PDB file of C-alpha atoms in Angstrom:
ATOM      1  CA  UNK A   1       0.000   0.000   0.000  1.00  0.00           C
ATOM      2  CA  UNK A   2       1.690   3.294  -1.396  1.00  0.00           C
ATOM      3  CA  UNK A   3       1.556   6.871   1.089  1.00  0.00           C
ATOM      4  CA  UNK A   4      -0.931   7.928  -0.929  1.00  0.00           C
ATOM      5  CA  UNK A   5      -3.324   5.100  -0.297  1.00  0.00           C
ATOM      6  CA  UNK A   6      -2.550   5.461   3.544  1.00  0.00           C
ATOM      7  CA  UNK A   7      -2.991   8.903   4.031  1.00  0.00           C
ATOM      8  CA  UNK A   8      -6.529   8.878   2.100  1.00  0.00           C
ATOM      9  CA  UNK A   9      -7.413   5.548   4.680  1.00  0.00           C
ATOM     10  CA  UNK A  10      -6.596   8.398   7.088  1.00  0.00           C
ATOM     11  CA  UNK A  11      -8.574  11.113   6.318  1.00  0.00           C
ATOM     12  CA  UNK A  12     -11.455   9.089   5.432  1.00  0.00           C
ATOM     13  CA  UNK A  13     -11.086   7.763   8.751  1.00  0.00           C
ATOM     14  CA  UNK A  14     -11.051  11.203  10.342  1.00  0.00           C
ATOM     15  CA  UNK A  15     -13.966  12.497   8.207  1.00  0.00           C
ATOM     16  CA  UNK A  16     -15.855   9.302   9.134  1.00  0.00           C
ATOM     17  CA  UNK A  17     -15.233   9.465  12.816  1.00  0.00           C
ATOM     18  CA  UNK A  18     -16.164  13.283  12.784  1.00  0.00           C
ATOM     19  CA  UNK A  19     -19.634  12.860  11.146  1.00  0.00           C
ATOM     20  CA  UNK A  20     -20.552  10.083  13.760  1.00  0.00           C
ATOM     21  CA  UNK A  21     -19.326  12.519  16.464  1.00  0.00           C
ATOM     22  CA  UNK A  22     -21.568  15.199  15.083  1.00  0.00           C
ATOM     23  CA  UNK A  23     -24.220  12.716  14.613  1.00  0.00           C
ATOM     24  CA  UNK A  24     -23.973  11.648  17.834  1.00  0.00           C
ATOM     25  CA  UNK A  25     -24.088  15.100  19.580  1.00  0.00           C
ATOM     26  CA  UNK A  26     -26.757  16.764  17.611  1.00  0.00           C
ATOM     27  CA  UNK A  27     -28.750  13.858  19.018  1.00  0.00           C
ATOM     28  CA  UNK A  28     -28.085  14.503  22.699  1.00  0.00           C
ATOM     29  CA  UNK A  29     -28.828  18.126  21.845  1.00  0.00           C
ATOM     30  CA  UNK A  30     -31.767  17.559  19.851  1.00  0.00           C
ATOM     31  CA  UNK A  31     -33.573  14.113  21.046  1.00  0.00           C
ATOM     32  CA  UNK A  32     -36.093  12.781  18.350  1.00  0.00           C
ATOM     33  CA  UNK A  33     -38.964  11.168  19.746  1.00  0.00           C
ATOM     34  CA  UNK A  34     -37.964   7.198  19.441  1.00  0.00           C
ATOM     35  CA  UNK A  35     -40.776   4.870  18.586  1.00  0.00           C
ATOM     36  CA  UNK A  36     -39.044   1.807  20.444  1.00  0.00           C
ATOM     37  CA  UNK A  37     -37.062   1.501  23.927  1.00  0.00           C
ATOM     38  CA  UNK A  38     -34.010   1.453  24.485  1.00  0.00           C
ATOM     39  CA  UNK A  39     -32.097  -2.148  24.835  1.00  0.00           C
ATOM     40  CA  UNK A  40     -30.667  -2.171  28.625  1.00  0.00           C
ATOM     41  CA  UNK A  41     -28.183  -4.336  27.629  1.00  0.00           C
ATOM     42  CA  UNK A  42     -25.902  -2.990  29.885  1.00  0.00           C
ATOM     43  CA  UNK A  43     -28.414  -2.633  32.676  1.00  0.00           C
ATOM     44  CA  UNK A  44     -29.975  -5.379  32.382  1.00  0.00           C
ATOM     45  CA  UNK A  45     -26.551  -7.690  33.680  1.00  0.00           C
ATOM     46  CA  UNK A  46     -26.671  -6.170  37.153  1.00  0.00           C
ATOM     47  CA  UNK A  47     -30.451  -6.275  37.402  1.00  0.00           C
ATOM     48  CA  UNK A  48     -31.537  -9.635  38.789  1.00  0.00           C
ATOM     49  CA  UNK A  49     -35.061  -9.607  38.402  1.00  0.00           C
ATOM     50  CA  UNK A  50     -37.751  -8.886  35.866  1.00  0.00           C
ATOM     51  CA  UNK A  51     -38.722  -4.997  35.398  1.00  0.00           C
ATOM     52  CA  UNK A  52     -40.498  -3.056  32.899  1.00  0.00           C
ATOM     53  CA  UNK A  53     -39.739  -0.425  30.713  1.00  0.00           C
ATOM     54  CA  UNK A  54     -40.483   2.251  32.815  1.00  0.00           C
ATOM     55  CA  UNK A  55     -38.530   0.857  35.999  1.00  0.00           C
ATOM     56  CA  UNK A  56     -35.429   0.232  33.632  1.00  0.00           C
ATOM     57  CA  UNK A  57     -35.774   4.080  32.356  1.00  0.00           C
ATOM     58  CA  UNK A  58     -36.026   5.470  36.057  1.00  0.00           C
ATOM     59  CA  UNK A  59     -33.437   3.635  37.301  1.00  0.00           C
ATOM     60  CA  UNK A  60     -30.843   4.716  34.502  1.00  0.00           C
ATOM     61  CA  UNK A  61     -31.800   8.629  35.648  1.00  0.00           C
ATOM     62  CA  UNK A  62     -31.018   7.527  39.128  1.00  0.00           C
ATOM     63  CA  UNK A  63     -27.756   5.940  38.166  1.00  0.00           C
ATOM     64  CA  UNK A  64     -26.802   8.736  36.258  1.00  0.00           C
ATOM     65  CA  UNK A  65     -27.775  11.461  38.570  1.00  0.00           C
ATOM     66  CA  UNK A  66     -25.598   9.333  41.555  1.00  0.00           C
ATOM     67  CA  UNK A  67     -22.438   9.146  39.196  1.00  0.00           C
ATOM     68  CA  UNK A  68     -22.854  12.800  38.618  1.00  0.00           C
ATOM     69  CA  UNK A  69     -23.105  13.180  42.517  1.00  0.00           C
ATOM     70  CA  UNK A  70     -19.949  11.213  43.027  1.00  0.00           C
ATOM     71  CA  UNK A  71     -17.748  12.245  40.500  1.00  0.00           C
ATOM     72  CA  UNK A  72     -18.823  16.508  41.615  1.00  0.00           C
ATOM     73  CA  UNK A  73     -18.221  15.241  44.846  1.00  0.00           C
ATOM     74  CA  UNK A  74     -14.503  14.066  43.615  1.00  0.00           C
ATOM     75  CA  UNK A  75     -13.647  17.344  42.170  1.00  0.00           C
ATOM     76  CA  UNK A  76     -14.383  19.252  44.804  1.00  0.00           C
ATOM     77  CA  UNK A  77     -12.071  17.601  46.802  1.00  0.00           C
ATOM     78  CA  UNK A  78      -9.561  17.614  44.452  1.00  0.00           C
ATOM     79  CA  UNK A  79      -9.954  21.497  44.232  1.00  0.00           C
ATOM     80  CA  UNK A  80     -10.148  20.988  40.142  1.00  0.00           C
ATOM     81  CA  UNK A  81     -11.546  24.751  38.684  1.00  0.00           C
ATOM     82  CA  UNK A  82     -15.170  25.370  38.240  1.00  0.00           C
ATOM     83  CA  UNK A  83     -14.989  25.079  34.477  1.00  0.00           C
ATOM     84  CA  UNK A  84     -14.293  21.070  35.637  1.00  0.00           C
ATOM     85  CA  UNK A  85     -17.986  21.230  37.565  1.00  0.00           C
ATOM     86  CA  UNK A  86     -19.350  23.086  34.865  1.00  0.00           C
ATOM     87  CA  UNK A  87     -18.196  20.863  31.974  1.00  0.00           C
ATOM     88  CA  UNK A  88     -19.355  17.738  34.059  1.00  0.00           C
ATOM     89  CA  UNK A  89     -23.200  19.567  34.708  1.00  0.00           C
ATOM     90  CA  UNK A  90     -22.829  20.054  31.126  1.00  0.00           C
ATOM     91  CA  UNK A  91     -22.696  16.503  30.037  1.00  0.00           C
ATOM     92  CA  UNK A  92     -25.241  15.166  32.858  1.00  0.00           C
ATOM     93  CA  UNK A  93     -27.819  17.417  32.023  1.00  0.00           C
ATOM     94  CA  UNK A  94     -27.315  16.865  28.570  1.00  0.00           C
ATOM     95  CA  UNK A  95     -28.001  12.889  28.505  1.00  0.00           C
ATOM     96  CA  UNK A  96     -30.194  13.373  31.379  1.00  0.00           C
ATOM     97  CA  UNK A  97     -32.711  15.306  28.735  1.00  0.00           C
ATOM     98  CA  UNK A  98     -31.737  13.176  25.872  1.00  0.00           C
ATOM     99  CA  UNK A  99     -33.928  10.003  28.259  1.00  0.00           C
ATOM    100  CA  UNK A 100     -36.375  11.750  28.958  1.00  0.00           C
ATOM    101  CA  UNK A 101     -37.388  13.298  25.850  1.00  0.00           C
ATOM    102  CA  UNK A 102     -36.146  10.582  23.695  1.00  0.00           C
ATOM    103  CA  UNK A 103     -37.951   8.054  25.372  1.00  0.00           C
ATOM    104  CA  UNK A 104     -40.564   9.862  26.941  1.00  0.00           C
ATOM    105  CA  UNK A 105     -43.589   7.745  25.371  1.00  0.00           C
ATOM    106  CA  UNK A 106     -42.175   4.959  27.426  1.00  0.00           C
ATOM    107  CA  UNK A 107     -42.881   6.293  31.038  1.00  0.00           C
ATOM    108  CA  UNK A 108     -45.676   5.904  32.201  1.00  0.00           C
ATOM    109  CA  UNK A 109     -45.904   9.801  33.142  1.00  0.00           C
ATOM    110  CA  UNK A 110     -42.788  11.890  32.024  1.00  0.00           C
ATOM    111  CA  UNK A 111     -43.264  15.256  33.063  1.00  0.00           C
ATOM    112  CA  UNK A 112     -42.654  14.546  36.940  1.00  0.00           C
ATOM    113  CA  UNK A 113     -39.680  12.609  36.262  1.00  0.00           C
ATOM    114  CA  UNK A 114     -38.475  15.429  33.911  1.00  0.00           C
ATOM    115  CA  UNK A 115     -39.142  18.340  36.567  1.00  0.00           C
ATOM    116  CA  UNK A 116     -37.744  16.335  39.056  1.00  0.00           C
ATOM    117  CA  UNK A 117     -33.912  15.374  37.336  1.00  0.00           C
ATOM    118  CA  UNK A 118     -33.709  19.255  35.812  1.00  0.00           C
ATOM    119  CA  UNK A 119     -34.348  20.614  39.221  1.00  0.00           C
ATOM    120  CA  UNK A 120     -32.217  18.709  41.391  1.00  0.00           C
ATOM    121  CA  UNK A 121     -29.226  18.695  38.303  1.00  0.00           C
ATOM    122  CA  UNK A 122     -29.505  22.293  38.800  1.00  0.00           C
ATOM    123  CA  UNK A 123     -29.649  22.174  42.619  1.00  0.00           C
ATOM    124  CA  UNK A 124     -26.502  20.156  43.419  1.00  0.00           C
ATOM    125  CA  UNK A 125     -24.891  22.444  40.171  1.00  0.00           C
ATOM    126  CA  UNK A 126     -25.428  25.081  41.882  1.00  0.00           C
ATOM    127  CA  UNK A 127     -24.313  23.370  45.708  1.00  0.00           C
ATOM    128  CA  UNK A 128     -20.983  22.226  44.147  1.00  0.00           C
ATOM    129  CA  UNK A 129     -19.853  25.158  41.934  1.00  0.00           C
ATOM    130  CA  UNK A 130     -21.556  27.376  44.423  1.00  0.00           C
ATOM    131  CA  UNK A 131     -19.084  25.833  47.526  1.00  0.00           C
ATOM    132  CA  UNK A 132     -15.896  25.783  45.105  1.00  0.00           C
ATOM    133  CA  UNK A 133     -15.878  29.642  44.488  1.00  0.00           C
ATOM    134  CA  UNK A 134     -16.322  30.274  47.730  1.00  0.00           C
ATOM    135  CA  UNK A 135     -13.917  27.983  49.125  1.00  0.00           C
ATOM    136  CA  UNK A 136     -11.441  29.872  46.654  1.00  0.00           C
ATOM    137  CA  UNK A 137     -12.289  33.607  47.572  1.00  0.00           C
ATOM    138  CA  UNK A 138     -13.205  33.613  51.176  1.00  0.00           C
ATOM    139  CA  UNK A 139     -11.302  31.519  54.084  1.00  0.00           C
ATOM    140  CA  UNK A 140     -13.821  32.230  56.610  1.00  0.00           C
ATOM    141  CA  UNK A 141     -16.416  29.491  57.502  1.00  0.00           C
ATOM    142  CA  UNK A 142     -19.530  31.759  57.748  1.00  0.00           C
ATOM    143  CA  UNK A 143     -20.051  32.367  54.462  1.00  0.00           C
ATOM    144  CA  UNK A 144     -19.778  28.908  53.337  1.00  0.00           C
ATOM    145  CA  UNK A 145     -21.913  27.421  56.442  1.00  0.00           C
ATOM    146  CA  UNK A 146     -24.567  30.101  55.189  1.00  0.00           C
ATOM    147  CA  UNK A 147     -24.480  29.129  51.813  1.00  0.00           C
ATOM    148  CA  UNK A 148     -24.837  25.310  52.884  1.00  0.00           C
ATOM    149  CA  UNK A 149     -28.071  26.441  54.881  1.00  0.00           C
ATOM    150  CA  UNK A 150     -29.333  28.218  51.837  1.00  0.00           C
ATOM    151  CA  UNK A 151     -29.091  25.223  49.470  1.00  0.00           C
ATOM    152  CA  UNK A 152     -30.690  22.979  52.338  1.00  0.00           C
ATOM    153  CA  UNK A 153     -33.653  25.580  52.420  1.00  0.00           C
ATOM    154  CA  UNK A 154     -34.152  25.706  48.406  1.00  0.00           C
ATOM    155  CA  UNK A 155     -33.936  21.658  48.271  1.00  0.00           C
ATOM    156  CA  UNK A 156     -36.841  21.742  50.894  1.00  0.00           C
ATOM    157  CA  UNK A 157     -38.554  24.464  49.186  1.00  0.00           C
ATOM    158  CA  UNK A 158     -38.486  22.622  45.769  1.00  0.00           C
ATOM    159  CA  UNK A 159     -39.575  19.260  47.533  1.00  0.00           C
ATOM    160  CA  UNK A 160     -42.521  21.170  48.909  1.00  0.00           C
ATOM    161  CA  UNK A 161     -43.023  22.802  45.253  1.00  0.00           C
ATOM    162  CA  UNK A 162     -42.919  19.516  43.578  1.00  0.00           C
ATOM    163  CA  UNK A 163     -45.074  17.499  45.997  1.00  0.00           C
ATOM    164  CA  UNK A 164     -47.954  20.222  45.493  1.00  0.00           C
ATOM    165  CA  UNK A 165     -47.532  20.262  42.075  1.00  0.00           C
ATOM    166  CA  UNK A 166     -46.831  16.867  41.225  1.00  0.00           C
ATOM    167  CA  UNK A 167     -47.396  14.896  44.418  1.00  0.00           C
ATOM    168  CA  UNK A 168     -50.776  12.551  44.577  1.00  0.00           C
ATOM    169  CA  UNK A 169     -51.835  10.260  47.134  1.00  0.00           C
ATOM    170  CA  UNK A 170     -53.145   7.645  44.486  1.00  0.00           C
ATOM    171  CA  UNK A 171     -51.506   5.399  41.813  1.00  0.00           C
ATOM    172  CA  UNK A 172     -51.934   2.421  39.682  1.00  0.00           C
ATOM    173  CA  UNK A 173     -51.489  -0.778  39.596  1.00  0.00           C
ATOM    174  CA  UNK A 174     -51.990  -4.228  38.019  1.00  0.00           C
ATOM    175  CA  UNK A 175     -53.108  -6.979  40.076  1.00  0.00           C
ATOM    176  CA  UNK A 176     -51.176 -10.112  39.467  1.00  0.00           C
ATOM    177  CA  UNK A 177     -52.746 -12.535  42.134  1.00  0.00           C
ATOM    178  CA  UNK A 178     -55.774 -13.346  44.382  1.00  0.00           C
ATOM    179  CA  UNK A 179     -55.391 -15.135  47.946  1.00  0.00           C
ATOM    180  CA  UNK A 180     -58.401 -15.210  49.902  1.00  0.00           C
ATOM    181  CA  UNK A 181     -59.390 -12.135  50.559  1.00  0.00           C
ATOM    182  CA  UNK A 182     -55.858 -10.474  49.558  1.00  0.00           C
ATOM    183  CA  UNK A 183     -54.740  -9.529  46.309  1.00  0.00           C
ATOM    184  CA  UNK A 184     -51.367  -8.766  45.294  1.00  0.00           C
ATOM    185  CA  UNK A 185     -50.646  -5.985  42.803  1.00  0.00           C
ATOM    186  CA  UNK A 186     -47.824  -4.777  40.991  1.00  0.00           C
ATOM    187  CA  UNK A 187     -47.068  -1.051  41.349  1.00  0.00           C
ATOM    188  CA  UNK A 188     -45.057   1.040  39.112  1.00  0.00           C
ATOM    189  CA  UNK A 189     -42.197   2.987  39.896  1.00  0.00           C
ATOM    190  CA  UNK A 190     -44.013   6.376  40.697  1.00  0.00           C
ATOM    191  CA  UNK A 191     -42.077   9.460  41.650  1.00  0.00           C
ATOM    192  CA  UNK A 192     -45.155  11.939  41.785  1.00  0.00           C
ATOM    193  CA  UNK A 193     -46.971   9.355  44.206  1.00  0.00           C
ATOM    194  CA  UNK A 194     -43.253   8.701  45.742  1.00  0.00           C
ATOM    195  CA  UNK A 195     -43.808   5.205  45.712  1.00  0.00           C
ATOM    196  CA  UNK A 196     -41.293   2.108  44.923  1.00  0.00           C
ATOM    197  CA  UNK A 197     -41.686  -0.482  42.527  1.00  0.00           C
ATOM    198  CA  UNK A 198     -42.516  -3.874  43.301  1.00  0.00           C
ATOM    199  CA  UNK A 199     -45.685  -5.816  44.519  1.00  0.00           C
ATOM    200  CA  UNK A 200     -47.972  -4.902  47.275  1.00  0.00           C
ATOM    201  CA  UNK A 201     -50.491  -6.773  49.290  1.00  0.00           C
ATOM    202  CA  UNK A 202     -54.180  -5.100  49.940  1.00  0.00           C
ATOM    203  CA  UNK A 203     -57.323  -5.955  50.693  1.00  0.00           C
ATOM    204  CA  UNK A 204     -59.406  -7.778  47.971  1.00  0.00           C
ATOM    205  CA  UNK A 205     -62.481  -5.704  46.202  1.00  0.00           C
ATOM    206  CA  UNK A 206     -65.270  -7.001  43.641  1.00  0.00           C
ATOM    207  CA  UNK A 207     -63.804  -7.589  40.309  1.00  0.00           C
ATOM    208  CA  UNK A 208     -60.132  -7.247  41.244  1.00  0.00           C
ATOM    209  CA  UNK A 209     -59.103 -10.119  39.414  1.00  0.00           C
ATOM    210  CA  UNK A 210     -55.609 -11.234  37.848  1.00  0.00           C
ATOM    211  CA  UNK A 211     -54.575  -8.549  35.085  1.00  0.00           C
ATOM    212  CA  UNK A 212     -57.247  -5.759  36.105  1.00  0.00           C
ATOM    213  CA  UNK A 213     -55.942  -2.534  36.501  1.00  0.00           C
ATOM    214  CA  UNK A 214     -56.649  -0.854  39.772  1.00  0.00           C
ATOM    215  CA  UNK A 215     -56.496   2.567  41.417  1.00  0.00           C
ATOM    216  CA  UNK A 216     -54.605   2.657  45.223  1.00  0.00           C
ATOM    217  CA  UNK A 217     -55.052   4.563  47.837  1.00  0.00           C
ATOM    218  CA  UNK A 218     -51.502   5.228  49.307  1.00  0.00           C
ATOM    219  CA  UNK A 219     -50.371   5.776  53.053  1.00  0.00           C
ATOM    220  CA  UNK A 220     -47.490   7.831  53.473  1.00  0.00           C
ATOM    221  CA  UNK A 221     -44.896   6.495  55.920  1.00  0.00           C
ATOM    222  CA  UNK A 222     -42.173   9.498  56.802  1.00  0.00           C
ATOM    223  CA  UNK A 223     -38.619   8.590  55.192  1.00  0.00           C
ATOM    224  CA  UNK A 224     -39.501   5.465  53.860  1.00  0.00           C
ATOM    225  CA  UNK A 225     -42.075   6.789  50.524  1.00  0.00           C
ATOM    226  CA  UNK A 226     -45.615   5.909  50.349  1.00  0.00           C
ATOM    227  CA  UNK A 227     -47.417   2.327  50.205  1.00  0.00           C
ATOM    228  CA  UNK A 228     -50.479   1.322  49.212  1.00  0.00           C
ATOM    229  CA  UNK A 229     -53.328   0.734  51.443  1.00  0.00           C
ATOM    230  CA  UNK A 230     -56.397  -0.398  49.567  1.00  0.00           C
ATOM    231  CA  UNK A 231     -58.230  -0.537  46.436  1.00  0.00           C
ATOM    232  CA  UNK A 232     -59.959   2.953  45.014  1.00  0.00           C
ATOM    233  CA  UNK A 233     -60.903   1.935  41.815  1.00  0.00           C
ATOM    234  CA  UNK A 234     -61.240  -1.434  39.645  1.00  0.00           C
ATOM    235  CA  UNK A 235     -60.417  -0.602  35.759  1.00  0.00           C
ATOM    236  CA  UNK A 236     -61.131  -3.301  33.151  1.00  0.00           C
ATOM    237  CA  UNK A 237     -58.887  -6.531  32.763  1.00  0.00           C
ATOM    238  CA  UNK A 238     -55.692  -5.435  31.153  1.00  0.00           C
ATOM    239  CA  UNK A 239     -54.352  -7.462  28.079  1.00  0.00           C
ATOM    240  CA  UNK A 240     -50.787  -7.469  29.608  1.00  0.00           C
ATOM    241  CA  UNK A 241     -49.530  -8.052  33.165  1.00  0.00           C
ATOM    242  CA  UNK A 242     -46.885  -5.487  34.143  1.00  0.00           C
ATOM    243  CA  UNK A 243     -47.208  -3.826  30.813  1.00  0.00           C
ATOM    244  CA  UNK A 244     -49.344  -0.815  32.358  1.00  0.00           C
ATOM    245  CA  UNK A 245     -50.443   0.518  35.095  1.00  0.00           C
ATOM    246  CA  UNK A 246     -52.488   3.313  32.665  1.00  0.00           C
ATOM    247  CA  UNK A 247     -56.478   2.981  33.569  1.00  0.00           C
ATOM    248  CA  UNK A 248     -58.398   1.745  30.663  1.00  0.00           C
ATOM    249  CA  UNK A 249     -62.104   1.955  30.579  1.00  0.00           C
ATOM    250  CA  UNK A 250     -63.516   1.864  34.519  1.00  0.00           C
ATOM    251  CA  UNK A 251     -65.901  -0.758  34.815  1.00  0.00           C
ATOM    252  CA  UNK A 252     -69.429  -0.439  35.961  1.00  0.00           C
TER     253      UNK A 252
END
């Protein structure tokens, strides 16, 4: 192979790897709506046990939001500049929107979980970056001890914000078994109702039967999210266990 064979290899390497890169980013930047979901392959291998969709979705925002935590965390301590913080906010935020609008057909409600990652992206942005300029121009502890205060009163004032905006003391779920006068139900992941996945126990109703979708009353338990405590509603027989948690047409 002459130099002249090489060197166009090369560049049409370089061209090649430039229009993925632009490809690539003017995704992030611009999401398009995607009709299917995303694979989880990666996910998937630390996940031991069955979840849906939606579950799989919220728990890559919480991953990503905690390695953002961590890795802020990190260079604060290693007294990097701002423009470090601010280039890492950059990227989190970035991908952070890219789920949620990209996939946004695929939760079961999107807009709380989209409030909720902005806000608290922004938050702890603005708690690191905020406690690294300080730290640099001022030696004395008050202003940084006030400054910690302040960021502990605008979390609490944005968790009050978001429960009365978003927070419900219902959800949905799909019942997947009948004991006696129990049934068990499968809830979704459900940040505006602050609930965990998984399956709940409650008190049997008419026509909750296996693969009905059904409305639940939640009880709130302090530090430890709600739970469900009975049946509300009974919706009609869902085609799909754990598919939805959506009401369909309310029976009679």
């Amino acid at each position: 192979m002459g130099v002249d064979d090489v060197l166009y290899n090369i560049g049409e390497g370089v061209e090649l790897f430039w229009s993925k890169l632009l490809l690539f980013i003017s995704g992030i930047l611009q999401p398009r709506r995607s009709d299917s979901p995303p694979n989880f392959r990666f996910l998937k291998k630390f996940v031991r046990k069955e979840l849906t969709v939606h579950e799989l979705l919220s728990l890559r925002l919480q991953l990503v939001f905690i390695v953002y935590l961590f890795l802020s965390l990190a260079l604060v301590l290693v007294r990097v500049s701002v423009l470090a913080l601010v280039f890492l906010f950059v990227i989190e935020f970035s991908y952070i929107r890219y789920i949620v609008n990209k996939y946004r057909d695929f939760f079961v409600d999107s807009e709380p979980y989209r409030v909720f990652y902005y806000s608290i992206s922004l938050l702890s942005f603005a708690a690191f970056g905020g406690y690294s300029l300080l730290r640099s121009f001022s030696r004395s502890l008050y202003p940084i001890i006030t400054y910690i205060v302040a960021v502990f009163v605008a979390v609490l004032t944005f968790r009050a914000y978001f429960k009365r905006r978003y927070g419900r003391d219902y959800t949905y779920g799909v019942v997947e078994e009948v004991k006696n006068d129990l049934v068990r139900v499968f809830v979704h992941d459900d940040i505006a109702a602050n609930v965990k996945p998984g399956y709940y126990w409650v008190e049997r109703v008419q026509d909750a039967e296996p693969g009905t979708v059904v409305k639940l009353l939640l009880e709130d338990r302090k530090l430890r999210g709600a739970v469900p405590s009975r049946i509300l509603e009974v919706y009609l027989r869902d085609q799909s266990s754990q598919t939805s948690s959506e009401p369909k047409n309310e029976s009679e």
